[in-house]
Amino acid sequence: MTNASKTHGDGVRPYAEPDRNGCLAVFDGNMPRFFSAAERPDFARFLARHALDWSYLVLERGGRIAACGGIVLENDGTTAGLCWGMVDRALHGTGLGTTLTEARLRSAAAIPGVTRVKLDTSQHTHGFYRRFGFRTVAVAEDGYGPGLDRYDMLLHL
C-alpha cells in the first residue's frame, strides 16, 4: 500500500510529493488574511523537507487539494503540535476544516505518551479551535506580521 493510498476513513490521506503544488495553491489562496506572504518560503521548505516524515495530511475534492495540515511530536514526547493547517479559501465553512482537525486530533491521541496538543493560529481562526476545547495561553499582537496576531493555544487530551 502506498503512502497516498492509506486513508483515515474520512477522505483524509497522508501527503505525497505530487500534492506539493496543490498545498501551495491552498496556502496562496489564504494570503493575506490567514497567512502572511513572509510565511510562504517556510511552508514550501516544510513540504520539501518534513511533510513526508511528519504526519501531514491532505483532503481532496474534485481531484484537487482542498485542505491540508499535520501534526508533529514535540521533543518532550507528551505534546503534539498541529502544524500548517489550512482549507481552500473557496471551501471555508463547508466542514473540511472540522474533518481535517478531527483527523489530526485522532492521530495525535494515538501517539503513545501524548497528553496534550498545542497550536498557534491567528485572530481569524482561534475561535474555530476553541470549539475543539483548545484554550488560549498567549497572544502576540502582530505576531505573524502587521495586522496578523498570533494565538498560542493548548488542548489537554
mmCIF file with all atom_site columns, C-alpha atoms in Angstrom:
data_model
loop_
_atom_site.group_PDB
_atom_site.id
_atom_site.type_symbol
_atom_site.label_atom_id
_atom_site.label_alt_id
_atom_site.label_comp_id
_atom_site.label_asym_id
_atom_site.label_entity_id
_atom_site.label_seq_id
_atom_site.pdbx_PDB_ins_code
_atom_site.Cartn_x
_atom_site.Cartn_y
_atom_site.Cartn_z
_atom_site.occupancy
_atom_site.B_iso_or_equiv
_atom_site.pdbx_formal_charge
_atom_site.auth_seq_id
_atom_site.auth_comp_id
_atom_site.auth_asym_id
_atom_site.auth_atom_id
_atom_site.pdbx_PDB_model_num
ATOM 1   C CA . MET A 1 1   ? 0.000   0.000  0.000  1.00 0.00 ? 1   MET A CA 1
ATOM 2   C CA . THR A 1 2   ? 1.470   3.358  -0.955 1.00 0.00 ? 2   THR A CA 1
ATOM 3   C CA . ASN A 1 3   ? 1.541   6.297  1.418  1.00 0.00 ? 3   ASN A CA 1
ATOM 4   C CA . ALA A 1 4   ? -1.054  8.135  -0.662 1.00 0.00 ? 4   ALA A CA 1
ATOM 5   C CA . SER A 1 5   ? -3.498  5.218  -0.697 1.00 0.00 ? 5   SER A CA 1
ATOM 6   C CA . LYS A 1 6   ? -3.839  4.971  3.088  1.00 0.00 ? 6   LYS A CA 1
ATOM 7   C CA . THR A 1 7   ? -6.866  6.925  4.238  1.00 0.00 ? 7   THR A CA 1
ATOM 8   C CA . HIS A 1 8   ? -8.196  7.941  7.621  1.00 0.00 ? 8   HIS A CA 1
ATOM 9   C CA . GLY A 1 9   ? -11.744 6.839  6.847  1.00 0.00 ? 9   GLY A CA 1
ATOM 10  C CA . ASP A 1 10  ? -12.984 10.378 6.195  1.00 0.00 ? 10  ASP A CA 1
ATOM 11  C CA . GLY A 1 11  ? -11.326 11.208 2.889  1.00 0.00 ? 11  GLY A CA 1
ATOM 12  C CA . VAL A 1 12  ? -8.180  12.381 4.638  1.00 0.00 ? 12  VAL A CA 1
ATOM 13  C CA . ARG A 1 13  ? -4.963  10.738 3.477  1.00 0.00 ? 13  ARG A CA 1
ATOM 14  C CA . PRO A 1 14  ? -1.220  11.156 4.020  1.00 0.00 ? 14  PRO A CA 1
ATOM 15  C CA . TYR A 1 15  ? 0.609   13.798 1.997  1.00 0.00 ? 15  TYR A CA 1
ATOM 16  C CA . ALA A 1 16  ? 2.569   12.615 -1.072 1.00 0.00 ? 16  ALA A CA 1
ATOM 17  C CA . GLU A 1 17  ? 5.123   14.574 -3.130 1.00 0.00 ? 17  GLU A CA 1
ATOM 18  C CA . PRO A 1 18  ? 2.681   15.210 -6.031 1.00 0.00 ? 18  PRO A CA 1
ATOM 19  C CA . ASP A 1 19  ? 0.498   17.140 -3.530 1.00 0.00 ? 19  ASP A CA 1
ATOM 20  C CA . ARG A 1 20  ? 3.094   19.927 -3.166 1.00 0.00 ? 20  ARG A CA 1
ATOM 21  C CA . ASN A 1 21  ? 1.699   22.361 -5.742 1.00 0.00 ? 21  ASN A CA 1
ATOM 22  C CA . GLY A 1 22  ? -1.866  21.808 -4.550 1.00 0.00 ? 22  GLY A CA 1
ATOM 23  C CA . CYS A 1 23  ? -0.887  22.551 -0.956 1.00 0.00 ? 23  CYS A CA 1
ATOM 24  C CA . LEU A 1 24  ? 0.981   25.678 -2.048 1.00 0.00 ? 24  LEU A CA 1
ATOM 25  C CA . ALA A 1 25  ? -2.106  26.785 -4.000 1.00 0.00 ? 25  ALA A CA 1
ATOM 26  C CA . VAL A 1 26  ? -4.247  26.384 -0.863 1.00 0.00 ? 26  VAL A CA 1
ATOM 27  C CA . PHE A 1 27  ? -1.699  28.454 1.069  1.00 0.00 ? 27  PHE A CA 1
ATOM 28  C CA . ASP A 1 28  ? -1.639  31.160 -1.624 1.00 0.00 ? 28  ASP A CA 1
ATOM 29  C CA . GLY A 1 29  ? -5.426  31.394 -1.614 1.00 0.00 ? 29  GLY A CA 1
ATOM 30  C CA . ASN A 1 30  ? -5.372  32.081 2.129  1.00 0.00 ? 30  ASN A CA 1
ATOM 31  C CA . MET A 1 31  ? -2.988  35.068 1.904  1.00 0.00 ? 31  MET A CA 1
ATOM 32  C CA . PRO A 1 32  ? -3.006  37.716 3.234  1.00 0.00 ? 32  PRO A CA 1
ATOM 33  C CA . ARG A 1 33  ? -5.928  37.184 5.642  1.00 0.00 ? 33  ARG A CA 1
ATOM 34  C CA . PHE A 1 34  ? -4.794  33.883 7.189  1.00 0.00 ? 34  PHE A CA 1
ATOM 35  C CA . PHE A 1 35  ? -1.083  33.707 6.288  1.00 0.00 ? 35  PHE A CA 1
ATOM 36  C CA . SER A 1 36  ? 1.470   36.385 5.536  1.00 0.00 ? 36  SER A CA 1
ATOM 37  C CA . ALA A 1 37  ? 3.496   36.218 2.335  1.00 0.00 ? 37  ALA A CA 1
ATOM 38  C CA . ALA A 1 38  ? 6.622   36.035 4.517  1.00 0.00 ? 38  ALA A CA 1
ATOM 39  C CA . GLU A 1 39  ? 5.487   32.572 5.725  1.00 0.00 ? 39  GLU A CA 1
ATOM 40  C CA . ARG A 1 40  ? 5.292   31.016 2.239  1.00 0.00 ? 40  ARG A CA 1
ATOM 41  C CA . PRO A 1 41  ? 9.010   30.110 1.973  1.00 0.00 ? 41  PRO A CA 1
ATOM 42  C CA . ASP A 1 42  ? 8.774   28.386 5.373  1.00 0.00 ? 42  ASP A CA 1
ATOM 43  C CA . PHE A 1 43  ? 5.766   26.367 4.218  1.00 0.00 ? 43  PHE A CA 1
ATOM 44  C CA . ALA A 1 44  ? 7.468   25.430 0.946  1.00 0.00 ? 44  ALA A CA 1
ATOM 45  C CA . ARG A 1 45  ? 10.561  24.305 2.905  1.00 0.00 ? 45  ARG A CA 1
ATOM 46  C CA . PHE A 1 46  ? 8.370   22.307 5.270  1.00 0.00 ? 46  PHE A CA 1
ATOM 47  C CA . LEU A 1 47  ? 6.747   20.495 2.343  1.00 0.00 ? 47  LEU A CA 1
ATOM 48  C CA . ALA A 1 48  ? 10.150  19.747 0.788  1.00 0.00 ? 48  ALA A CA 1
ATOM 49  C CA . ARG A 1 49  ? 11.870  18.601 3.978  1.00 0.00 ? 49  ARG A CA 1
ATOM 50  C CA . HIS A 1 50  ? 9.349   17.358 6.527  1.00 0.00 ? 50  HIS A CA 1
ATOM 51  C CA . ALA A 1 51  ? 5.857   16.679 5.167  1.00 0.00 ? 51  ALA A CA 1
ATOM 52  C CA . LEU A 1 52  ? 6.666   13.091 4.180  1.00 0.00 ? 52  LEU A CA 1
ATOM 53  C CA . ASP A 1 53  ? 8.310   12.301 7.523  1.00 0.00 ? 53  ASP A CA 1
ATOM 54  C CA . TRP A 1 54  ? 5.751   14.011 9.750  1.00 0.00 ? 54  TRP A CA 1
ATOM 55  C CA . SER A 1 55  ? 2.048   13.213 9.887  1.00 0.00 ? 55  SER A CA 1
ATOM 56  C CA . TYR A 1 56  ? 0.991   15.688 7.205  1.00 0.00 ? 56  TYR A CA 1
ATOM 57  C CA . LEU A 1 57  ? -2.454  15.040 5.750  1.00 0.00 ? 57  LEU A CA 1
ATOM 58  C CA . VAL A 1 58  ? -4.461  16.202 2.748  1.00 0.00 ? 58  VAL A CA 1
ATOM 59  C CA . LEU A 1 59  ? -8.122  16.210 1.764  1.00 0.00 ? 59  LEU A CA 1
ATOM 60  C CA . GLU A 1 60  ? -9.086  16.195 -1.909 1.00 0.00 ? 60  GLU A CA 1
ATOM 61  C CA . ARG A 1 61  ? -12.273 17.448 -3.535 1.00 0.00 ? 61  ARG A CA 1
ATOM 62  C CA . GLY A 1 62  ? -12.904 17.385 -7.262 1.00 0.00 ? 62  GLY A CA 1
ATOM 63  C CA . GLY A 1 63  ? -9.443  15.948 -7.963 1.00 0.00 ? 63  GLY A CA 1
ATOM 64  C CA . ARG A 1 64  ? -7.512  18.738 -6.243 1.00 0.00 ? 64  ARG A CA 1
ATOM 65  C CA . ILE A 1 65  ? -6.219  19.511 -2.779 1.00 0.00 ? 65  ILE A CA 1
ATOM 66  C CA . ALA A 1 66  ? -8.967  21.156 -0.728 1.00 0.00 ? 66  ALA A CA 1
ATOM 67  C CA . ALA A 1 67  ? -7.296  21.109 2.710  1.00 0.00 ? 67  ALA A CA 1
ATOM 68  C CA . CYS A 1 68  ? -4.032  20.102 4.347  1.00 0.00 ? 68  CYS A CA 1
ATOM 69  C CA . GLY A 1 69  ? -2.476  20.048 7.794  1.00 0.00 ? 69  GLY A CA 1
ATOM 70  C CA . GLY A 1 70  ? -0.336  17.949 10.058 1.00 0.00 ? 70  GLY A CA 1
ATOM 71  C CA . ILE A 1 71  ? 0.929   17.078 13.468 1.00 0.00 ? 71  ILE A CA 1
ATOM 72  C CA . VAL A 1 72  ? 4.419   16.893 14.893 1.00 0.00 ? 72  VAL A CA 1
ATOM 73  C CA . LEU A 1 73  ? 5.596   15.249 18.095 1.00 0.00 ? 73  LEU A CA 1
ATOM 74  C CA . GLU A 1 74  ? 7.426   17.721 20.299 1.00 0.00 ? 74  GLU A CA 1
ATOM 75  C CA . ASN A 1 75  ? 10.761  16.803 21.926 1.00 0.00 ? 75  ASN A CA 1
ATOM 76  C CA . ASP A 1 76  ? 9.099   16.317 25.333 1.00 0.00 ? 76  ASP A CA 1
ATOM 77  C CA . GLY A 1 77  ? 7.277   13.246 23.977 1.00 0.00 ? 77  GLY A CA 1
ATOM 78  C CA . THR A 1 78  ? 3.998   14.299 25.612 1.00 0.00 ? 78  THR A CA 1
ATOM 79  C CA . THR A 1 79  ? 2.986   17.171 23.345 1.00 0.00 ? 79  THR A CA 1
ATOM 80  C CA . ALA A 1 80  ? 1.826   17.004 19.738 1.00 0.00 ? 80  ALA A CA 1
ATOM 81  C CA . GLY A 1 81  ? 1.683   20.201 17.731 1.00 0.00 ? 81  GLY A CA 1
ATOM 82  C CA . LEU A 1 82  ? -0.769  20.975 14.952 1.00 0.00 ? 82  LEU A CA 1
ATOM 83  C CA . CYS A 1 83  ? 1.122   22.470 12.032 1.00 0.00 ? 83  CYS A CA 1
ATOM 84  C CA . TRP A 1 84  ? 0.336   24.169 8.741  1.00 0.00 ? 84  TRP A CA 1
ATOM 85  C CA . GLY A 1 85  ? -3.424  23.554 8.728  1.00 0.00 ? 85  GLY A CA 1
ATOM 86  C CA . MET A 1 86  ? -5.469  25.233 6.008  1.00 0.00 ? 86  MET A CA 1
ATOM 87  C CA . VAL A 1 87  ? -8.552  24.872 3.817  1.00 0.00 ? 87  VAL A CA 1
ATOM 88  C CA . ASP A 1 88  ? -9.020  26.181 0.284  1.00 0.00 ? 88  ASP A CA 1
ATOM 89  C CA . ARG A 1 89  ? -10.463 29.672 0.759  1.00 0.00 ? 89  ARG A CA 1
ATOM 90  C CA . ALA A 1 90  ? -13.426 28.931 -1.526 1.00 0.00 ? 90  ALA A CA 1
ATOM 91  C CA . LEU A 1 91  ? -14.341 25.976 0.703  1.00 0.00 ? 91  LEU A CA 1
ATOM 92  C CA . HIS A 1 92  ? -14.257 27.702 4.103  1.00 0.00 ? 92  HIS A CA 1
ATOM 93  C CA . GLY A 1 93  ? -17.397 26.924 6.080  1.00 0.00 ? 93  GLY A CA 1
ATOM 94  C CA . THR A 1 94  ? -18.046 23.569 4.361  1.00 0.00 ? 94  THR A CA 1
ATOM 95  C CA . GLY A 1 95  ? -16.852 21.320 7.194  1.00 0.00 ? 95  GLY A CA 1
ATOM 96  C CA . LEU A 1 96  ? -13.473 20.424 5.690  1.00 0.00 ? 96  LEU A CA 1
ATOM 97  C CA . GLY A 1 97  ? -11.587 22.211 8.472  1.00 0.00 ? 97  GLY A CA 1
ATOM 98  C CA . THR A 1 98  ? -13.529 20.236 11.060 1.00 0.00 ? 98  THR A CA 1
ATOM 99  C CA . THR A 1 99  ? -12.844 16.956 9.249  1.00 0.00 ? 99  THR A CA 1
ATOM 100 C CA . LEU A 1 100 ? -9.139  17.741 8.984  1.00 0.00 ? 100 LEU A CA 1
ATOM 101 C CA . THR A 1 101 ? -8.840  18.891 12.609 1.00 0.00 ? 101 THR A CA 1
ATOM 102 C CA . GLU A 1 102 ? -10.645 15.817 13.915 1.00 0.00 ? 102 GLU A CA 1
ATOM 103 C CA . ALA A 1 103 ? -8.317  13.559 11.884 1.00 0.00 ? 103 ALA A CA 1
ATOM 104 C CA . ARG A 1 104 ? -5.260  15.365 13.247 1.00 0.00 ? 104 ARG A CA 1
ATOM 105 C CA . LEU A 1 105 ? -6.524  15.152 16.824 1.00 0.00 ? 105 LEU A CA 1
ATOM 106 C CA . ARG A 1 106 ? -7.193  11.402 16.413 1.00 0.00 ? 106 ARG A CA 1
ATOM 107 C CA . SER A 1 107 ? -3.653  10.975 15.066 1.00 0.00 ? 107 SER A CA 1
ATOM 108 C CA . ALA A 1 108 ? -2.194  12.909 17.994 1.00 0.00 ? 108 ALA A CA 1
ATOM 109 C CA . ALA A 1 109 ? -4.212  10.951 20.570 1.00 0.00 ? 109 ALA A CA 1
ATOM 110 C CA . ALA A 1 110 ? -2.984  7.670  19.049 1.00 0.00 ? 110 ALA A CA 1
ATOM 111 C CA . ILE A 1 111 ? 0.666   8.534  19.767 1.00 0.00 ? 111 ILE A CA 1
ATOM 112 C CA . PRO A 1 112 ? 1.716   6.752  22.970 1.00 0.00 ? 112 PRO A CA 1
ATOM 113 C CA . GLY A 1 113 ? 2.509   9.216  25.760 1.00 0.00 ? 113 GLY A CA 1
ATOM 114 C CA . VAL A 1 114 ? 0.866   12.273 24.170 1.00 0.00 ? 114 VAL A CA 1
ATOM 115 C CA . THR A 1 115 ? -1.314  14.079 26.704 1.00 0.00 ? 115 THR A CA 1
ATOM 116 C CA . ARG A 1 116 ? -1.751  17.481 25.076 1.00 0.00 ? 116 ARG A CA 1
ATOM 117 C CA . VAL A 1 117 ? -1.903  19.213 21.720 1.00 0.00 ? 117 VAL A CA 1
ATOM 118 C CA . LYS A 1 118 ? -0.665  22.729 21.000 1.00 0.00 ? 118 LYS A CA 1
ATOM 119 C CA . LEU A 1 119 ? -1.017  25.052 18.060 1.00 0.00 ? 119 LEU A CA 1
ATOM 120 C CA . ASP A 1 120 ? -0.501  28.625 17.035 1.00 0.00 ? 120 ASP A CA 1
ATOM 121 C CA . THR A 1 121 ? -3.034  30.405 14.887 1.00 0.00 ? 121 THR A CA 1
ATOM 122 C CA . SER A 1 122 ? -4.344  33.889 14.134 1.00 0.00 ? 122 SER A CA 1
ATOM 123 C CA . GLN A 1 123 ? -7.177  36.005 15.471 1.00 0.00 ? 123 GLN A CA 1
ATOM 124 C CA . HIS A 1 124 ? -9.213  34.862 12.469 1.00 0.00 ? 124 HIS A CA 1
ATOM 125 C CA . THR A 1 125 ? -9.248  31.169 13.418 1.00 0.00 ? 125 THR A CA 1
ATOM 126 C CA . HIS A 1 126 ? -8.694  30.915 17.161 1.00 0.00 ? 126 HIS A CA 1
ATOM 127 C CA . GLY A 1 127 ? -12.470 30.709 17.696 1.00 0.00 ? 127 GLY A CA 1
ATOM 128 C CA . PHE A 1 128 ? -12.642 27.701 15.386 1.00 0.00 ? 128 PHE A CA 1
ATOM 129 C CA . TYR A 1 129 ? -10.120 25.824 17.539 1.00 0.00 ? 129 TYR A CA 1
ATOM 130 C CA . ARG A 1 130 ? -11.904 26.797 20.753 1.00 0.00 ? 130 ARG A CA 1
ATOM 131 C CA . ARG A 1 131 ? -14.797 24.605 19.574 1.00 0.00 ? 131 ARG A CA 1
ATOM 132 C CA . PHE A 1 132 ? -12.491 21.599 19.954 1.00 0.00 ? 132 PHE A CA 1
ATOM 133 C CA . GLY A 1 133 ? -11.554 22.549 23.515 1.00 0.00 ? 133 GLY A CA 1
ATOM 134 C CA . PHE A 1 134 ? -8.338  24.466 22.842 1.00 0.00 ? 134 PHE A CA 1
ATOM 135 C CA . ARG A 1 135 ? -7.711  27.354 25.204 1.00 0.00 ? 135 ARG A CA 1
ATOM 136 C CA . THR A 1 136 ? -5.631  30.434 24.505 1.00 0.00 ? 136 THR A CA 1
ATOM 137 C CA . VAL A 1 137 ? -2.432  30.574 26.572 1.00 0.00 ? 137 VAL A CA 1
ATOM 138 C CA . ALA A 1 138 ? -0.753  33.601 24.925 1.00 0.00 ? 138 ALA A CA 1
ATOM 139 C CA . VAL A 1 139 ? -1.432  36.294 22.322 1.00 0.00 ? 139 VAL A CA 1
ATOM 140 C CA . ALA A 1 140 ? 1.232   38.226 20.404 1.00 0.00 ? 140 ALA A CA 1
ATOM 141 C CA . GLU A 1 141 ? -0.112  41.268 18.582 1.00 0.00 ? 141 GLU A CA 1
ATOM 142 C CA . ASP A 1 142 ? 1.257   41.324 15.009 1.00 0.00 ? 142 ASP A CA 1
ATOM 143 C CA . GLY A 1 143 ? 2.983   38.000 15.838 1.00 0.00 ? 143 GLY A CA 1
ATOM 144 C CA . TYR A 1 144 ? 2.883   36.853 12.220 1.00 0.00 ? 144 TYR A CA 1
ATOM 145 C CA . GLY A 1 145 ? 3.167   40.320 10.695 1.00 0.00 ? 145 GLY A CA 1
ATOM 146 C CA . PRO A 1 146 ? 1.273   43.621 10.670 1.00 0.00 ? 146 PRO A CA 1
ATOM 147 C CA . GLY A 1 147 ? -2.386  43.005 11.429 1.00 0.00 ? 147 GLY A CA 1
ATOM 148 C CA . LEU A 1 148 ? -1.934  39.257 11.906 1.00 0.00 ? 148 LEU A CA 1
ATOM 149 C CA . ASP A 1 149 ? -1.882  38.361 15.595 1.00 0.00 ? 149 ASP A CA 1
ATOM 150 C CA . ARG A 1 150 ? -0.540  35.055 16.915 1.00 0.00 ? 150 ARG A CA 1
ATOM 151 C CA . TYR A 1 151 ? -2.638  32.998 19.350 1.00 0.00 ? 151 TYR A CA 1
ATOM 152 C CA . ASP A 1 152 ? -0.884  30.131 21.147 1.00 0.00 ? 152 ASP A CA 1
ATOM 153 C CA . MET A 1 153 ? -3.436  27.500 22.158 1.00 0.00 ? 153 MET A CA 1
ATOM 154 C CA . LEU A 1 154 ? -3.391  24.257 24.145 1.00 0.00 ? 154 LEU A CA 1
ATOM 155 C CA . LEU A 1 155 ? -5.700  21.251 24.473 1.00 0.00 ? 155 LEU A CA 1
ATOM 156 C CA . HIS A 1 156 ? -5.316  18.616 27.197 1.00 0.00 ? 156 HIS A CA 1
ATOM 157 C CA . LEU A 1 157 ? -6.348  15.181 25.932 1.00 0.00 ? 157 LEU A CA 1
#
